[in-house]
Structure formats: C-alpha cells, structure tokens
CSV table of C-alpha atoms in Angstrom, one decimal:
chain,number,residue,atom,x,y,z
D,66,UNK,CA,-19.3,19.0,2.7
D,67,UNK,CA,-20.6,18.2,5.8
D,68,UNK,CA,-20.5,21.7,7.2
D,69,UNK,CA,-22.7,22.6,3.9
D,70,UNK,CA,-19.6,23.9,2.0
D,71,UNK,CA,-19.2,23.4,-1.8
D,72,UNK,CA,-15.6,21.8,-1.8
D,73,UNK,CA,-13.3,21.8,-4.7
D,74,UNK,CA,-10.5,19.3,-3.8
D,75,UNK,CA,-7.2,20.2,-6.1
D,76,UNK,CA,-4.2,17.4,-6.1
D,77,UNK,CA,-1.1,19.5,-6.7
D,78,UNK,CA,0.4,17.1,-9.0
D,79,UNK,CA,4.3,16.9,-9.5
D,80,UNK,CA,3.7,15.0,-12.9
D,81,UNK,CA,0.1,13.5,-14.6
D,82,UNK,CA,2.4,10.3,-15.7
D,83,UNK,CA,2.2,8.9,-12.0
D,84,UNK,CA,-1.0,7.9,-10.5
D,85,UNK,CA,-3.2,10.3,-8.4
D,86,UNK,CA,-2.9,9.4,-4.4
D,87,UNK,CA,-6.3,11.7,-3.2
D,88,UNK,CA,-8.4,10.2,-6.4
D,89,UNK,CA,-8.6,7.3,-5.5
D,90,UNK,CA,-9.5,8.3,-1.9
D,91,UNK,CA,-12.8,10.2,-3.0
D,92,UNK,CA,-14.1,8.2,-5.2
D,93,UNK,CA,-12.6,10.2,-8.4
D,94,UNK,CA,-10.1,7.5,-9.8
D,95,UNK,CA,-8.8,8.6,-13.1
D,96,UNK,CA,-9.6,12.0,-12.9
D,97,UNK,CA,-7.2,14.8,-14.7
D,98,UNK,CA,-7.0,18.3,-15.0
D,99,UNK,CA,-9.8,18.9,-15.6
D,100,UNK,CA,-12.4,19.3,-12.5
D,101,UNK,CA,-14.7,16.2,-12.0
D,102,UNK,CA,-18.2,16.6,-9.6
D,103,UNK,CA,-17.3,13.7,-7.4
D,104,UNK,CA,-20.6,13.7,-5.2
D,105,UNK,CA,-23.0,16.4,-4.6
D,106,UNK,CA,-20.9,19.6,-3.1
D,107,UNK,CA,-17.5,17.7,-3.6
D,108,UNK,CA,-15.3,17.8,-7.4
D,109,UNK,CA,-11.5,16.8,-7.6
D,110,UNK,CA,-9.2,17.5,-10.3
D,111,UNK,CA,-5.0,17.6,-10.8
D,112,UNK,CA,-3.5,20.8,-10.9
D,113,UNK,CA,-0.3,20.4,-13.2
D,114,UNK,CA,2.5,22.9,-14.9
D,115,UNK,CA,1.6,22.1,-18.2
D,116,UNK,CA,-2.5,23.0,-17.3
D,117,UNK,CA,-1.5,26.2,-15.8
D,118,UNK,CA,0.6,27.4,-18.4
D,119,UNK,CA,-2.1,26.8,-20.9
D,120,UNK,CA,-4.6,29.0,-19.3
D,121,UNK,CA,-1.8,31.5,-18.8
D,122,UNK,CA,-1.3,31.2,-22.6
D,123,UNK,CA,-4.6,31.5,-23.9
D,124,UNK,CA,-5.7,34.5,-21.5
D,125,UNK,CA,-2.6,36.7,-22.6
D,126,UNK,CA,-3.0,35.5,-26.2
D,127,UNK,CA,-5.6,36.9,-28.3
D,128,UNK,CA,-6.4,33.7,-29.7
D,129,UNK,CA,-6.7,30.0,-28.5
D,130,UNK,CA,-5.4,28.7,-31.5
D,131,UNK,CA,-2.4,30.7,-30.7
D,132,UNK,CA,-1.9,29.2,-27.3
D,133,UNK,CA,-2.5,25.6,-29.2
D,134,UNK,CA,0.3,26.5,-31.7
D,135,UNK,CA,3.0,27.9,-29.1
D,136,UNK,CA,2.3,24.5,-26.9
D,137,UNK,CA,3.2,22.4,-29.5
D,138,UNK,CA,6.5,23.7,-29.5
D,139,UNK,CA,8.9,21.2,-28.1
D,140,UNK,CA,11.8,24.3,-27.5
D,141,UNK,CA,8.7,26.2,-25.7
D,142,UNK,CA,7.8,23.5,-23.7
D,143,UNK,CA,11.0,22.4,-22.6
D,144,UNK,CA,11.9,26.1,-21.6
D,145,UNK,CA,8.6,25.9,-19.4
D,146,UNK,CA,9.4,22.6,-17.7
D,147,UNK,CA,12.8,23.4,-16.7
D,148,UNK,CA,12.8,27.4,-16.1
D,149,UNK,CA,13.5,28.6,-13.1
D,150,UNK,CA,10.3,29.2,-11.4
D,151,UNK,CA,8.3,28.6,-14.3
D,152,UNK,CA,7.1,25.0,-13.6
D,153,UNK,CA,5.6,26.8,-10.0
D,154,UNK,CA,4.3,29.7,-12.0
D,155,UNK,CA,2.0,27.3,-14.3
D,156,UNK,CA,1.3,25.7,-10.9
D,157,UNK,CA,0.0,28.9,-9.3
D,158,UNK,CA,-1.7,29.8,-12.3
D,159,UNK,CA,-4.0,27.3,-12.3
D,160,UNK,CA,-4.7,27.4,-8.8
D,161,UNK,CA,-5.4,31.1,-9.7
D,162,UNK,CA,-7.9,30.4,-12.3
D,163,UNK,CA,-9.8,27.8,-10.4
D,164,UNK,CA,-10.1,30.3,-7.3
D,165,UNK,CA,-11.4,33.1,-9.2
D,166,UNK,CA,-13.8,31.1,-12.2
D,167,UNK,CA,-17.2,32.5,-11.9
D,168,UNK,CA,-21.0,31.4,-13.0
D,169,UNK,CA,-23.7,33.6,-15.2
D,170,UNK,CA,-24.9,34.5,-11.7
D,171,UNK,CA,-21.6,36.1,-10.8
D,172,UNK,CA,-20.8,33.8,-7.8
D,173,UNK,CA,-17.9,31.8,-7.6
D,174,UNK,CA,-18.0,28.8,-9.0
D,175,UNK,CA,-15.9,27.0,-6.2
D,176,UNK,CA,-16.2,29.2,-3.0
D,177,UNK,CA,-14.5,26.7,-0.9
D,178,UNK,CA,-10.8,25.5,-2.5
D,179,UNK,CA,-8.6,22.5,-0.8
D,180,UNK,CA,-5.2,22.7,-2.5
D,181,UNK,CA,-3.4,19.4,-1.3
D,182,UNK,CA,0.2,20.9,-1.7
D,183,UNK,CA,3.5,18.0,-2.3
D,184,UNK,CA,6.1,17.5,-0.3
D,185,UNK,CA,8.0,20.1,1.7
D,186,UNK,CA,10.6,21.2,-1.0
D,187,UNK,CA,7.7,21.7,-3.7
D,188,UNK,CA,5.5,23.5,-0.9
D,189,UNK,CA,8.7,26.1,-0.2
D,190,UNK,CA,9.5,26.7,-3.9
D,191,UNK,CA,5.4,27.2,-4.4
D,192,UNK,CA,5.5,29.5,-1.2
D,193,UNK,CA,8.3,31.6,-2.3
D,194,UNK,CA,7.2,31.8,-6.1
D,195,UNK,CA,5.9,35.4,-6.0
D,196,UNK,CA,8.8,37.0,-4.8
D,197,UNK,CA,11.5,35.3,-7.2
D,198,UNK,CA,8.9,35.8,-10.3
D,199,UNK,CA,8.6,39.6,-9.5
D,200,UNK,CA,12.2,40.3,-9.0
D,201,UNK,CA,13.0,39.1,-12.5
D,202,UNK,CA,9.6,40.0,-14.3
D,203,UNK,CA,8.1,42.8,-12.1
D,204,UNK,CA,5.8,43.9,-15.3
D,205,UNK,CA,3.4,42.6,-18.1
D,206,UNK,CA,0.8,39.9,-17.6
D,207,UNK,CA,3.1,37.1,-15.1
D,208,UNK,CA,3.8,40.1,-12.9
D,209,UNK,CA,0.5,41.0,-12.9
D,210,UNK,CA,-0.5,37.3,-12.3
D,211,UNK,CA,2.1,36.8,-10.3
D,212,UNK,CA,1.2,39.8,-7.8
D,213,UNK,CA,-2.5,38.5,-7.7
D,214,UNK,CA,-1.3,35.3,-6.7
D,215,UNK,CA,0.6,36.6,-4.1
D,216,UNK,CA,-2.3,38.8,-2.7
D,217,UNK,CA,-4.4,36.2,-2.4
D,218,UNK,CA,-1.8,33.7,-1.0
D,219,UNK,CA,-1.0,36.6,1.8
D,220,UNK,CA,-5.1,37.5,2.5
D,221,UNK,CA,-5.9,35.8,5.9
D,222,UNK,CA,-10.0,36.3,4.8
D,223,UNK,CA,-9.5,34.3,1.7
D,224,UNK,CA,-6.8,31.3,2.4
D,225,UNK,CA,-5.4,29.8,5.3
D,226,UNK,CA,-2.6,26.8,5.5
D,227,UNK,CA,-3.2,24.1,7.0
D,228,UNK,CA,0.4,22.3,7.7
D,229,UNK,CA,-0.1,18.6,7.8
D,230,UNK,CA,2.8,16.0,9.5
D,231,UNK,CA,2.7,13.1,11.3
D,232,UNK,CA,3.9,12.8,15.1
D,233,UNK,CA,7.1,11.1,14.2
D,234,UNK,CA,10.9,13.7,15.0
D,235,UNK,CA,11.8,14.5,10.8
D,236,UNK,CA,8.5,15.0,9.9
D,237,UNK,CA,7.8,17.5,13.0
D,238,UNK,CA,11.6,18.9,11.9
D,239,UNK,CA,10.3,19.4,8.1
D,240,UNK,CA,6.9,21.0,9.3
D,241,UNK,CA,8.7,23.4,12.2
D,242,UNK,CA,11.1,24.6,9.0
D,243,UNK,CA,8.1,25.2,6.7
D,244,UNK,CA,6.1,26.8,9.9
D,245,UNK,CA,9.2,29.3,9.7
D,246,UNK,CA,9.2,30.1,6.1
D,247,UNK,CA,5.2,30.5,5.9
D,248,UNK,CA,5.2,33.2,8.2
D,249,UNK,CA,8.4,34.5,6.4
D,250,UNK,CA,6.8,35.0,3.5
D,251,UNK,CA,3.6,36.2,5.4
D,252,UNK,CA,0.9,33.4,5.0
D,253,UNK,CA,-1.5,32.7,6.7
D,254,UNK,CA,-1.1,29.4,9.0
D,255,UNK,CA,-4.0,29.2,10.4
D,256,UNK,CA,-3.6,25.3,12.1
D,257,UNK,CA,-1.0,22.3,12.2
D,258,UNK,CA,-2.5,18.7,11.9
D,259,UNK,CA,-1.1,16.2,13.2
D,260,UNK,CA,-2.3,12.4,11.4
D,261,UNK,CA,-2.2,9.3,12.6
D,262,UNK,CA,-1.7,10.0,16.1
D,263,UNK,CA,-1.9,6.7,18.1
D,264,UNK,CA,-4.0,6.6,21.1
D,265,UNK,CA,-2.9,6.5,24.6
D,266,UNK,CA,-4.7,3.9,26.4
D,267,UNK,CA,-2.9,5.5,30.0
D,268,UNK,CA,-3.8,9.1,29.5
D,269,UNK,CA,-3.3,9.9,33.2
D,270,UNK,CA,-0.2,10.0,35.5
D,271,UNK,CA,-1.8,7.4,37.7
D,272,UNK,CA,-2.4,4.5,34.7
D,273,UNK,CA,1.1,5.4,33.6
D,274,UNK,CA,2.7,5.0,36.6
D,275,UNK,CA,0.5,1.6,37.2
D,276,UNK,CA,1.6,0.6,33.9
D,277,UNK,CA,5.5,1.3,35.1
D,278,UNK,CA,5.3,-0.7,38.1
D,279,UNK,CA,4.0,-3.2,36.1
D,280,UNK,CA,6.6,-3.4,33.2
D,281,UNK,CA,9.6,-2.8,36.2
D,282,UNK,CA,7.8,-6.5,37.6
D,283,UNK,CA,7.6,-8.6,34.7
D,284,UNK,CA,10.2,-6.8,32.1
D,285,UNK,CA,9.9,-6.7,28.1
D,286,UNK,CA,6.4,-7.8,26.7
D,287,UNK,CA,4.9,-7.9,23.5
D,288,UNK,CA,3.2,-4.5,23.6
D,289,UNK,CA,6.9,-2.9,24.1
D,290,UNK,CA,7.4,-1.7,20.6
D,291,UNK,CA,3.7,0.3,20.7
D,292,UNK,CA,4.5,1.7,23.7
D,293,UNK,CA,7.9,3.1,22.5
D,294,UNK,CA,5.7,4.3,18.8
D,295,UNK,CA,3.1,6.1,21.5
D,296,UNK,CA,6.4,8.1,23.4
D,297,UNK,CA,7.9,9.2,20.5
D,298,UNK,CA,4.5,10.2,19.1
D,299,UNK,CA,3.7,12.1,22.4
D,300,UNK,CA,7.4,13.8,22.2
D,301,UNK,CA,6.8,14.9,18.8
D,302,UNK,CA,3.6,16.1,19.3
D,303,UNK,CA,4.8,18.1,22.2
D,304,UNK,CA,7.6,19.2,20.5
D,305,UNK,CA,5.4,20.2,17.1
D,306,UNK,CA,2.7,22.1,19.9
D,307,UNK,CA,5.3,24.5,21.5
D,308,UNK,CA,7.3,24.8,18.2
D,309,UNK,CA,4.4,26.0,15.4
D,310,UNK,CA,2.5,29.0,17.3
D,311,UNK,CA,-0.9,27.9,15.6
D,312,UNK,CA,-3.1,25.8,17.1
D,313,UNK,CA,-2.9,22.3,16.8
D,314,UNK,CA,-5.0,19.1,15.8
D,315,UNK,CA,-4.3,15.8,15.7
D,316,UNK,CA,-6.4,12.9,13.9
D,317,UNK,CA,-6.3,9.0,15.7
D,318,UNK,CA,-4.4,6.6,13.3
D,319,UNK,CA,-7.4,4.6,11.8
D,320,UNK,CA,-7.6,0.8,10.0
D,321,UNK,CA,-9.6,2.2,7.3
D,322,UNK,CA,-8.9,2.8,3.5
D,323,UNK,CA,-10.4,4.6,0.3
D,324,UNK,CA,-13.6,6.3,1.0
D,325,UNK,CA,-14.0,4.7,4.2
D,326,UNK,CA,-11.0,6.6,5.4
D,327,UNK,CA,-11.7,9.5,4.4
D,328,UNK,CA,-15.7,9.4,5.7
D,329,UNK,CA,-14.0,8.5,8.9
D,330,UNK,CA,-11.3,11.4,9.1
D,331,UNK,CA,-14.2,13.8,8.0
D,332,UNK,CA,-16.4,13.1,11.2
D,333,UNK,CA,-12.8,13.3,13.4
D,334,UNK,CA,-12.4,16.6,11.9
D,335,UNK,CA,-15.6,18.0,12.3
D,336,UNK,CA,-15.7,18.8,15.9
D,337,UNK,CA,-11.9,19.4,15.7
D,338,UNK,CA,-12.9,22.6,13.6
D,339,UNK,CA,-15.9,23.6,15.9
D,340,UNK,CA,-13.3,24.3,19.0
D,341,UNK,CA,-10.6,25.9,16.2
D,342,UNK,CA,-13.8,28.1,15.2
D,343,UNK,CA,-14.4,28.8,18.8
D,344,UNK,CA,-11.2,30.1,19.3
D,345,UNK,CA,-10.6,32.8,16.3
D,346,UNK,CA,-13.9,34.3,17.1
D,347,UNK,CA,-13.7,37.6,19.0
C-alpha cells in the first residue's frame, strides 16, 4: 500500500475453528473466507480447504445447487479433509481463484496477492502439491487446475517467495531445508527475511573489542544474556546469508503490537525493497 499497490492479504488457514493471527494485526478481526476491504488499497480474508473445494465444485459443476448438495455430504467431506493431497488442492484452489478473479473492466481484481503460507511442513506439502496431484490425476478439471496452479507457482513474472525466519539456529535450519526444496521444485525465491533481528549497539571491531576488555575487567553483568541473544542472532544470520543464495533482509525486533506493528514493519520494509529493486534490475 504504501508503494501505491492494491494488496490482497490471504491468511492460509490450517482450520477456521482457531482464531486468525494476521486479522487482528490489520485491523480485520473476525474476518473469514470471504475477502474483507480493510482500508483503502488493503483487504484480508482466510484461505481454507473447505472454501477452495467449493469453488472447485461449483466451477466443474454445472449447477451451484449441485455443489451445495455434494457439500453436504458428510462421506464427501470427510474424503476431502483427509485425502491425500486433497486438503492442499482446496488450498491452492482458492488461492487460484483469488489470483485470477477479474472486474467488468477486465483487470484483475487483486493485482498484487500476499499469501501468508503456515508453518514449514504445510508450506512443503503446498509446494510440492502439483506434482503429487498430476501423477495420480494427470487429466479432467484438477489436472487442469492443478497444472495452472503450478504454472503460476513456477512464473518468476507473476510470484515470488518470500521465506520468512527468525535469526535463531532451528528456525534458520527449517528455512535452509525449505530454501532447498523451493528451488527443487522450481519456485521462485526471490528474498529471505529475517524478523526480529536485535540490534547491535557495537557494530564495529573497535566497540567490540572495547566492550571485551571491558567485560574481561569487571566479569558477568546484567546485559550478559542480550549479548549472548545478539551472538547467536549474528551467527544465524550469517549462517542463513551464506546458506539461502537469495538476498537477504532482516527487520529490528520492535515493542510494538496490532496495527502499530505492522505500520512500523511497513516503513522498515520500504527502503529494504528499494535496494532489493535495485539489485534485480538489469
């Protein structure tokens, strides 16, 4: 939004029974499935299974009313639910139908998409969706579906992943293994982020080494534990830099919550994306 960019912001939800964790964050507590304007230029919704196989439903069926009735059977939805690959296919689906919805004008309706994926296991099995779908199904509508989804997923023009960690050693382990099997599945990773980095108040070899002589004088001191959080950060981010071939940014670890937060992470990001611009352009 502050770039000029009409944002759609999707939650990839594991279930709609828990409570949404980005909602809350824009201003769009509550919301569902269905997408919600937010402010001007920003809407949220959750993207869920169950949503995605209803569209899927309804545009292979030649009547809602038929996609109503197979829905409300409890053998068809339990098959859905707990079918292998099917609870990522309604996933993808709906991500699918969001990406390509257009107006009377024939513009997209949401050029700009923000797909906040779950954790790492959910993120592999979404990632490597396509692939297991087609080998069982390689015809009809899901493979057709199925091989659009994967076009897009694989077009560097239209997305681009943004892998997100924090600079602790099994979070920069889980993103390094999901670095590995994005490209393997040839994505697009376009950046890693690294959040909540703390700041280093000794950022040059001098104030460290002042800062050594200092602690070898007087020993332990309250600060002790920060300084040990801001060497592991450092490692980690070090480690995360040399291991993820993509560049890398990293957001300060801020005091703020809800909106504020996320005002606050925008403007950090901002000029973050300038130099990342600066870099991919010929």
């Amino acid at each position: 939004m502050r770039a000029g960019h009409t944002v759609l912001l999707a939650e990839v939800t594991p279930s709609l029974e828990g409570p949404s964790v980005l909602g809350p964050l824009v201003g769009a507590r509550g919301a569902g499935t269905e997408v919600t304007p937010v402010e001007p230029g920003l809407s949220f919704l959750r993207i869920s299974a169950s949503a995605g196989h209803r569209r899927f439903l309804e545009d292979v069926l030649p009547l809602r009313l038929m996609a109503d009735a197979a829905l409300r059977s409890r053998a068809l939805r339990r098959f859905l639910e707990a079918g292998p690959s099917l609870r990522e296919l309604g996933l993808m689906y709906q991500m699918l139908d969001l990406v390509r919805k257009t107006g009377p004008n024939g513009r997209f309706l949401y050029p700009l998409c923000v797909m906040d994926l779950p954790a790492t296991g959910h993120a592999l099995a979404m990632a490597s969706l396509p692939r297991a779908i087609l080998s069982l199904l390689p015809g009809g509508p899901i493979g057709r579906a199925v091989r659009e989804g994967l076009e897009l997923l694989q077009d560097p023009v239209r997305t681009a992943v943004l892998l997100a960690t924090l600079p602790e050693p099994l979070p920069v382990s889980e993103a390094l293994q999901l670095a590995s099997e994005v490209r393997r599945l040839g994505l697009p990773l376009a950046a890693a982020l690294l959040n909540r980095m703390p700041e280093n108040p000794f950022p040059t070899p001098a104030s460290r080494a002042a800062l050594n002589t200092l602690l070898a004088a007087h020993g332990p001191h309250e600060g002790s534990r920060a300084l040990y959080r801001l060497e592991v950060a450092e490692t980690s981010r070090a480690r995360l830099e040399q291991g993820v071939a993509a560049p890398l940014l990293s957001l300060p670890d801020l005091l703020a919550s809800g909106p504020a937060l996320v005002d606050q992470l925008a403007s950090a990001l901002l000029p973050l994306n300038a130099r990342l611009s600066q870099k991919e352009a010929p």
